[in-house]
Amino acid sequence: MNVTGYAIEKLEDPFGILSGDRYEFYLDIEVDEEDELYNENGLLLKVLYVVTEQEEKISNYSLLEGATEKYIDLALEDDELEMVLTFCKEHLPK
């Protein structure tokens, strides 16, 4: 699994209810044709990433078909999630 492009947006909490900062990552993903995640229309991974004083974590994610952005009901494996977590940590805005 490779990230071929990405966009990031900081989400605002207008009421100040949530602790920490939230970011929405949009990752363009490339996988081998043999991988069960493979989709001929490409893959988009939408990640909700949370940063608090205590931790940084993936709160939620969704796999989407690249061309249509339709939800794909599959889950990432642990090693793939770890790769996405590392990517998000490395690409947070300063």
Coordinates of C-alpha atoms in Angstrom, one line a residue, residues 20-80:
G20 CA -7.3 18.6 21.3
D21 CA -7.2 19.2 17.6
R22 CA -8.9 17.2 14.8
Y23 CA -7.6 16.8 11.3
E24 CA -9.2 15.2 8.3
F25 CA -6.7 13.5 6.0
Y26 CA -7.6 12.5 2.4
L27 CA -5.1 9.9 1.2
D28 CA -4.9 8.7 -2.4
I29 CA -3.9 5.0 -2.0
E30 CA -2.3 2.6 -4.4
V31 CA -2.4 -1.1 -3.9
D32 CA -1.4 -4.2 -5.9
E33 CA -4.0 -5.8 -8.1
E34 CA -3.8 -8.9 -5.9
D35 CA -4.7 -7.0 -2.7
E36 CA -8.3 -7.4 -1.6
L37 CA -8.4 -3.5 -1.3
Y38 CA -7.7 -3.1 -5.0
N39 CA -10.3 -1.2 -7.0
E40 CA -9.9 -0.4 -10.6
N41 CA -11.3 3.1 -9.9
G42 CA -8.6 3.8 -7.3
L43 CA -8.8 4.2 -3.6
L44 CA -9.3 7.2 -1.3
L45 CA -8.8 6.8 2.5
K46 CA -10.5 9.4 4.6
V47 CA -8.9 9.6 8.1
L48 CA -10.1 11.5 11.2
Y49 CA -6.9 12.1 13.2
V50 CA -7.0 13.4 16.8
V51 CA -4.1 15.2 18.6
T52 CA -4.4 15.8 22.3
E53 CA -1.8 16.5 25.0
Q54 CA -1.8 12.8 25.9
E55 CA -1.8 11.1 22.5
E56 CA -2.1 11.2 18.7
K57 CA -4.5 8.6 17.2
I58 CA -6.7 7.7 14.3
S59 CA -10.2 8.2 15.6
N60 CA -12.0 6.9 12.5
Y61 CA -11.3 6.1 8.8
S62 CA -13.3 5.2 5.7
L63 CA -12.2 3.6 2.5
L64 CA -13.8 5.1 -0.6
E65 CA -13.8 4.3 -4.3
G66 CA -11.5 7.0 -5.9
A67 CA -13.7 7.9 -8.9
T68 CA -17.1 8.0 -7.2
E69 CA -16.2 8.4 -3.5
K70 CA -18.6 5.6 -2.7
Y71 CA -18.0 3.8 0.7
I72 CA -16.2 0.5 0.5
D73 CA -17.0 -1.9 3.3
L74 CA -13.5 -3.2 4.0
A75 CA -11.1 -2.7 6.9
L76 CA -7.3 -2.0 6.9
E77 CA -5.0 -4.6 8.4
D78 CA -3.0 -3.7 11.5
D79 CA 0.2 -3.0 9.6
E80 CA -1.6 -0.8 7.1

